[in-house]
Amino acid sequence: MSEFVSGRHFLHTPGPSNVPDRVLRAMDRNGINHRGPEFGALGRAVIAQMQEVFQTRGIIGIYPSSGTGAWEAALVNTLAPGDRVLVNRTGQFAHLWEQMALRFGLDVVALETDWRHGADPAAIEQVLEQDREHRIKAVFVVHSETSTSCMSDIPAVRQAMHQHPAMLMVDAISSLGCCEYRHDDWGVDVTIAGSQKGLMVPPGLSFTAISDKALAASRAGGSRRSYWDWEPLVTANKTGFFPYTPAMSLLFGLHEAIRMMQEEGFPRVFARHARYAEATRRAAHGWGLELQCADPGAYAPGVTAIRVPDGHSADKLRAVILERYNMSLGNGLGRIDDKVFRIGHMGDLGVLSLTGALTGVEMGLRAAGIPHKAGGVLAAMAYLASTD
Ligand code: PLP
C-alpha cells in the first residue's frame, strides 16, 4: 500500500499551533548581524509588541527556550532554596511546575483541585490569611491549564491575596494571544509565555513579563543563576540587543505574527478564539461527550479537552484519526492519560479549518467505535453560522 497521504496535515494540538504563511515567509531569510543596527531595531520592536500583548509597561524577557525555561528563570531569579511557595494543582502543567520548584529546594504548600476546575481563590485567601508571618513568597497559578482546558481567574486570585506580600506568578503559556491578559492591571509579578501557541510562531521562544516588585526581588536575592539571569534583559529592553546570539529567525516570525494580530485587532482575535471554543464545546455536547472542564465559567479559549466514555481509549481514537484523516490532536496528560483527547483551536484558524477538524473527530469517533451521537459537527456549524 502507498505511504503517500494527500492533503495538508491538520495540526490541532494545543501547541504547537499552525504557523501562518506570512510568518513562515518572514522567517525565510538569511541571518543578520545580531550586534548590528538592523537587529537592534528588530529587538526593540518585538519587545514593544510583547509589551502590548502582555499589557505591561514593564520589563519583557525573551529567551531562546521553550516555556519550561521561562518557568525556571522565574524561580531562580526570585526565590531561594527553602522559600515557601503556594502552588495550585490544577493539572499536569501545574504539576510539572511544582516538580521543578521541589527540585530547586523550594518549600511547596499545595492546594488540590479535581483537575476539572481552575484555582480556587477562596482557598488561596484562606491559606494566605493563616500565613501571618508572611513565609509564603510566591503564589503559582496556571492561567489556562492546557491539560484540562480549565482557566483560573487571575484578577480573582490577585484579589484573594489582599495585602499579602507574596508575588503572583502566572503561567500564561496557552492563554496569551487567545484571550485578554493584563499583566499590569491584574497585579501579576511574573507572567510566563511561549511562542508556539496563541502567538502563532514555531516553538523556541519563551517570554517573561516582570513587575518592579519581582525585579527588586531578583536584585535582592533569588538563587544562583547565570544564563537565566534577568539582569541582562533589562539592558535588552532599552537597546534591543541580547547578551547571547538570539534566535533571530523566530524573532522575525514573532514580529510578523504580532503585526498580524495588530492588523486583526486584539479584541477580534480574542472574540474569534471564544467563538471557536464555543463551537467546539457545542460539537462535544452534540456527540454526547463530557468536557474535562466542569466549570462553564472557566472554559479555555484555545483548547478543549473532551472525555471519552469509561472503558474506551482516547489514544486509540487519536491514532485512528491520525491514520485515516491525517489530523493530530492533543493527548491526555498525567492522571487523565488516555481518558481525554484535546482539540487545539488556538492561533491561526479559520471557520473551515475548525469545522474540518471537528468533522475529522466525528468520523474518527465512528471509526474507532466510541459510543457517541451523530450531529456534533452540525451543532457547531449551526452556532458558527448564527454568529457570522
Ligand atoms: N505550561 C503550559 C500551560 C503549557 O501548555 C506548556 C506546554 O504545553 C508548558 C507549560 C511547557 O511549555 P514548553 O513545552 O514550551 O516547555
XYZ file of C-alpha atoms and ligand atoms in Angstrom:
404
model
C 0.000 0.000 0.000
C 1.237 3.513 -0.757
C 2.541 5.554 2.167
C 1.504 8.731 0.412
C -1.093 10.836 2.194
C -2.727 13.565 0.147
C -3.892 16.851 1.579
C -2.392 19.085 4.211
C -1.869 17.678 7.683
C -4.420 19.064 10.165
C -2.449 20.205 13.190
C -4.921 20.561 16.047
C -2.678 20.028 19.024
C -2.886 22.746 21.711
C 0.576 23.903 20.752
C 2.467 23.892 18.597
C -0.254 25.633 16.643
C -0.339 26.353 12.921
C 2.153 28.913 11.663
C 0.608 31.337 9.144
C 2.234 31.610 5.735
C 3.094 35.247 6.390
C 5.078 34.212 9.446
C 6.813 31.401 7.561
C 7.766 33.856 4.793
C 9.089 36.365 7.354
C 11.416 33.709 8.746
C 12.562 32.553 5.324
C 15.616 34.776 5.057
C 19.287 34.846 5.856
C 20.508 35.842 9.296
C 21.694 39.335 10.144
C 24.412 40.631 12.421
C 22.920 40.374 15.886
C 25.214 43.174 17.049
C 24.305 45.452 14.164
C 21.747 48.281 13.932
C 19.142 46.303 11.990
C 18.947 43.755 14.757
C 18.692 46.411 17.477
C 15.659 47.897 15.732
C 14.049 44.451 15.457
C 14.758 43.691 19.124
C 13.224 46.973 20.297
C 10.211 46.458 18.036
C 9.408 42.951 19.279
C 9.856 43.987 22.897
C 7.378 46.844 22.353
C 4.986 44.426 20.649
C 5.266 41.954 23.512
C 4.547 44.747 25.987
C 1.300 45.300 24.118
C 0.491 41.590 24.131
C 1.185 41.248 27.863
C -0.412 44.660 28.573
C 2.582 45.856 30.529
C 4.927 48.813 30.577
C 7.473 46.726 32.455
C 10.422 44.551 31.541
C 9.986 41.802 28.968
C 12.424 38.924 28.871
C 12.756 36.882 25.701
C 14.672 33.617 25.912
C 15.662 31.196 23.165
C 13.971 28.352 25.029
C 10.676 26.571 25.356
C 8.243 27.741 28.032
C 9.854 25.478 30.618
C 12.959 27.677 30.502
C 10.957 30.758 31.471
C 9.420 28.807 34.377
C 12.949 28.102 35.577
C 14.003 31.704 35.093
C 11.060 32.885 37.203
C 12.036 30.566 40.038
C 15.777 31.111 40.129
C 15.588 34.880 39.828
C 13.118 35.479 42.625
C 13.274 32.552 45.037
C 15.967 30.831 47.078
C 16.064 27.234 48.348
C 13.849 26.944 51.425
C 11.472 29.727 50.331
C 7.850 28.731 50.695
C 5.532 28.894 47.683
C 1.837 28.153 47.246
C 1.006 26.087 44.177
C -2.406 25.278 42.761
C -2.639 21.722 41.458
C -4.944 22.406 38.540
C -3.496 19.900 36.078
C -0.375 18.428 34.532
C 1.403 21.722 33.828
C 0.837 22.952 37.381
C 2.220 19.579 38.470
C 5.354 19.944 36.329
C 5.957 23.465 37.592
C 5.591 22.207 41.154
C 8.076 19.401 40.461
C 10.546 21.976 39.233
C 10.020 24.037 42.395
C 10.733 20.963 44.508
C 13.908 20.262 42.544
C 15.096 23.778 43.344
C 14.563 23.115 47.031
C 11.508 25.317 47.455
C 9.122 24.544 50.302
C 5.874 23.787 48.489
C 2.418 24.232 50.001
C -0.186 22.822 47.593
C -3.875 23.333 47.042
C -5.590 20.411 45.323
C -8.228 20.562 42.619
C -10.012 17.739 40.833
C -8.351 18.794 37.523
C -11.804 19.874 36.350
C -11.765 23.396 37.782
C -9.340 26.291 37.939
C -7.539 27.515 41.055
C -9.880 28.352 43.926
C -9.408 31.988 45.058
C -11.240 31.345 48.353
C -8.839 28.534 49.219
C -5.859 30.743 48.333
C -7.270 33.525 50.513
C -7.619 31.141 53.440
C -4.044 29.863 53.206
C -2.606 33.359 52.898
C -4.690 34.679 55.785
C -3.223 31.979 58.005
C 0.296 32.879 56.876
C 0.659 35.734 59.358
C 4.458 35.642 59.293
C 4.422 36.028 55.515
C 6.525 32.959 54.919
C 4.869 32.345 51.555
C 6.924 34.209 48.998
C 5.015 33.398 45.830
C 1.728 32.010 44.548
C 1.875 29.977 41.303
C -1.159 29.803 39.026
C -1.527 28.364 35.533
C -3.913 30.688 33.673
C -5.014 28.205 31.004
C -4.256 24.658 32.175
C -3.643 23.129 28.754
C -4.075 19.582 30.075
C -7.640 20.124 31.342
C -8.771 23.207 29.346
C -9.748 24.973 32.576
C -8.913 28.614 33.186
C -8.027 30.203 36.504
C -9.388 33.654 37.240
C -6.245 35.735 37.729
C -7.896 39.003 38.916
C -9.866 36.954 41.472
C -6.672 35.275 42.671
C -4.968 38.663 42.986
C -7.958 39.974 44.917
C -7.785 36.960 47.231
C -4.164 37.786 48.033
C -5.241 41.136 49.569
C -2.231 42.845 51.133
C -0.161 39.661 51.439
C 3.320 40.463 50.062
C 3.736 37.187 48.119
C 4.479 37.544 44.414
C 1.894 36.316 41.947
C 3.425 34.164 39.205
C 1.241 33.187 36.281
C 1.852 30.676 33.510
C 0.031 32.147 30.504
C 1.693 29.793 28.022
C -1.543 28.632 26.403
C -3.653 31.739 27.044
C -1.514 34.627 25.827
C -2.790 35.730 22.447
C -6.011 33.705 22.881
C -7.830 35.926 25.374
C -7.384 39.162 27.243
C -4.384 39.247 29.516
C -3.440 42.299 31.608
C -0.151 41.802 33.423
C -0.041 45.295 34.971
C -3.722 45.887 35.732
C -4.133 42.451 37.263
C -1.121 42.966 39.513
C 0.837 39.976 38.273
C 4.535 39.892 39.188
C 5.813 37.366 36.680
C 3.938 36.138 33.619
C 5.392 33.338 31.540
C 4.538 32.557 27.918
C 5.783 30.664 24.882
C 5.882 31.305 21.147
C 4.174 28.147 19.890
C 0.563 28.626 20.897
C -1.591 31.741 20.614
C 1.336 33.707 19.186
C 1.464 31.518 16.038
C 5.268 31.162 15.943
C 7.166 27.847 15.975
C 8.414 26.577 19.352
C 11.678 28.001 20.645
C 10.978 31.360 22.254
C 9.775 31.933 25.790
C 8.734 35.199 27.376
C 8.514 36.700 30.826
C 6.827 39.902 31.854
C 8.436 41.097 35.059
C 6.976 43.552 37.607
C 9.101 46.050 39.534
C 8.496 44.002 42.651
C 9.764 40.817 41.004
C 12.758 42.657 39.570
C 13.561 44.045 43.026
C 13.288 40.517 44.479
C 15.719 39.244 41.859
C 18.176 42.049 42.622
C 17.954 41.363 46.329
C 18.442 37.598 46.096
C 16.981 34.592 44.387
C 19.089 31.525 43.622
C 22.383 31.063 41.823
C 21.874 31.620 38.140
C 23.757 32.617 35.057
C 22.055 32.014 31.715
C 18.588 32.663 33.154
C 19.551 35.845 34.986
C 17.042 38.620 34.337
C 19.535 41.473 34.653
C 20.751 41.438 31.021
C 17.118 41.554 29.920
C 16.779 44.999 31.475
C 19.504 46.190 29.125
C 17.946 44.320 26.208
C 14.696 46.195 26.790
C 16.476 49.508 26.253
C 18.821 48.606 23.409
C 17.105 45.679 21.675
C 20.282 43.601 21.897
C 20.737 40.298 23.694
C 23.692 39.086 25.762
C 23.975 35.985 23.543
C 23.128 35.045 19.966
C 19.366 35.465 19.751
C 17.001 33.105 17.909
C 16.666 35.704 15.186
C 14.626 33.649 12.709
C 11.966 33.168 15.346
C 12.116 36.872 16.191
C 11.497 37.721 12.521
C 8.490 35.411 12.730
C 7.267 36.878 16.016
C 7.444 40.400 14.647
C 5.234 39.398 11.731
C 2.842 37.321 13.854
C 2.133 40.186 16.238
C 1.765 42.546 13.303
C -0.963 40.213 12.024
C -2.687 40.289 15.423
C -2.457 44.077 15.475
C -3.994 44.240 11.998
C -6.875 41.975 13.020
C -7.207 43.838 16.321
C -6.709 42.094 19.669
C -10.415 42.226 20.693
C -11.301 40.462 17.439
C -8.564 37.880 17.900
C -9.926 37.105 21.366
C -13.573 37.037 20.176
C -12.576 34.621 17.408
C -10.992 32.270 19.942
C -14.038 32.436 22.211
C -16.317 31.657 19.259
C -14.290 28.671 18.071
C -14.066 27.333 21.613
C -17.849 27.590 21.972
C -18.376 25.857 18.610
C -16.066 23.033 19.735
C -17.958 22.618 23.001
C -21.255 22.515 21.111
C -19.820 19.750 18.956
C -18.806 17.815 22.082
C -22.285 18.212 23.555
C -23.767 17.132 20.220
C -21.658 13.964 20.370
C -22.928 13.401 23.911
C -19.372 13.533 25.270
C -18.334 15.183 28.510
C -15.922 18.082 28.760
C -12.991 17.680 31.129
C -13.595 21.220 32.414
C -16.606 21.021 34.721
C -16.924 24.766 35.295
C -18.727 26.636 32.488
C -17.214 29.862 33.797
C -13.708 28.501 33.260
C -13.646 27.156 29.717
C -10.340 27.795 27.943
C -10.306 29.757 24.675
C -7.536 27.836 22.905
C -8.086 24.180 23.764
C -10.938 21.851 24.644
C -10.293 18.581 26.476
C -13.042 16.030 25.854
C -13.525 12.832 27.847
C -14.174 9.521 26.149
C -16.722 7.217 27.820
C -15.322 4.905 30.521
C -13.790 1.759 29.103
C -12.738 3.465 25.875
C -9.323 4.708 24.829
C -8.761 8.322 23.822
C -5.336 7.335 22.487
C -6.866 4.759 20.169
C -9.274 7.399 18.907
C -6.401 9.790 18.219
C -4.448 7.042 16.457
C -7.406 6.274 14.185
C -7.896 9.973 13.418
C -4.217 10.394 12.596
C -4.060 7.341 10.389
C -7.312 7.814 8.488
C -7.755 11.564 8.403
C -4.229 12.918 8.789
C -5.024 15.036 11.851
C -3.073 15.401 15.096
C -4.934 16.034 18.344
C -3.547 16.525 21.846
C -3.341 13.522 24.167
C -4.447 13.182 27.775
C -1.634 14.017 30.184
C -0.756 12.706 33.626
C -3.682 11.313 35.552
C -6.060 11.772 32.615
C -3.787 9.920 30.199
C -5.902 8.028 27.624
C -9.116 9.422 29.172
C -9.295 12.666 27.200
C -8.368 13.962 23.800
C -7.694 17.645 23.324
C -8.668 19.748 20.338
C -6.391 22.732 19.897
C -8.176 25.754 18.400
C -5.637 28.455 19.025
C -3.770 30.808 16.757
C -4.199 30.933 13.018
C -7.526 29.272 12.309
C -10.499 29.872 10.026
C -14.055 28.607 10.367
C -13.499 25.906 7.761
C -10.322 24.647 9.393
C -12.240 24.293 12.624
C -15.266 22.575 11.125
C -12.909 20.337 9.118
C -11.170 19.332 12.344
C -14.485 18.654 14.064
C -15.567 16.558 11.084
C -12.394 14.502 11.449
C -13.224 13.934 15.120
C -16.802 12.871 14.373
C -15.672 10.451 11.656
C -12.935 9.193 13.985
C -15.407 8.538 16.800
C -17.385 6.384 14.424
C -14.331 4.597 13.012
C -12.895 3.916 16.481
C -16.187 2.547 17.783
C -16.542 5.160 20.524
C -20.180 5.451 21.613
C -21.454 8.871 20.618
C -24.338 10.651 18.936
C -24.085 11.978 15.412
C -24.663 15.689 14.921
C -21.836 17.366 16.804
C -20.478 18.957 13.648
C -23.975 20.128 12.690
C -24.366 21.777 16.099
C -21.017 23.546 15.674
C -21.914 24.644 12.151
C -25.290 25.981 13.278
C -23.614 28.014 16.019
C -20.908 29.341 13.696
C -23.490 30.252 11.051
C -25.645 32.077 13.610
C -22.679 34.124 14.864
C -21.258 35.110 11.480
N 2.704 25.402 30.758
C 1.643 25.198 29.960
C 0.304 25.708 30.398
C 1.793 24.523 28.750
O 0.741 24.317 27.950
C 3.084 24.050 28.386
C 3.277 23.316 27.119
O 2.363 22.809 26.511
C 4.144 24.292 29.247
C 3.924 24.980 30.418
C 5.519 23.834 28.917
O 5.993 24.611 27.874
P 7.111 24.077 26.855
O 6.645 22.764 26.362
O 7.144 25.153 25.804
O 8.380 23.997 27.618
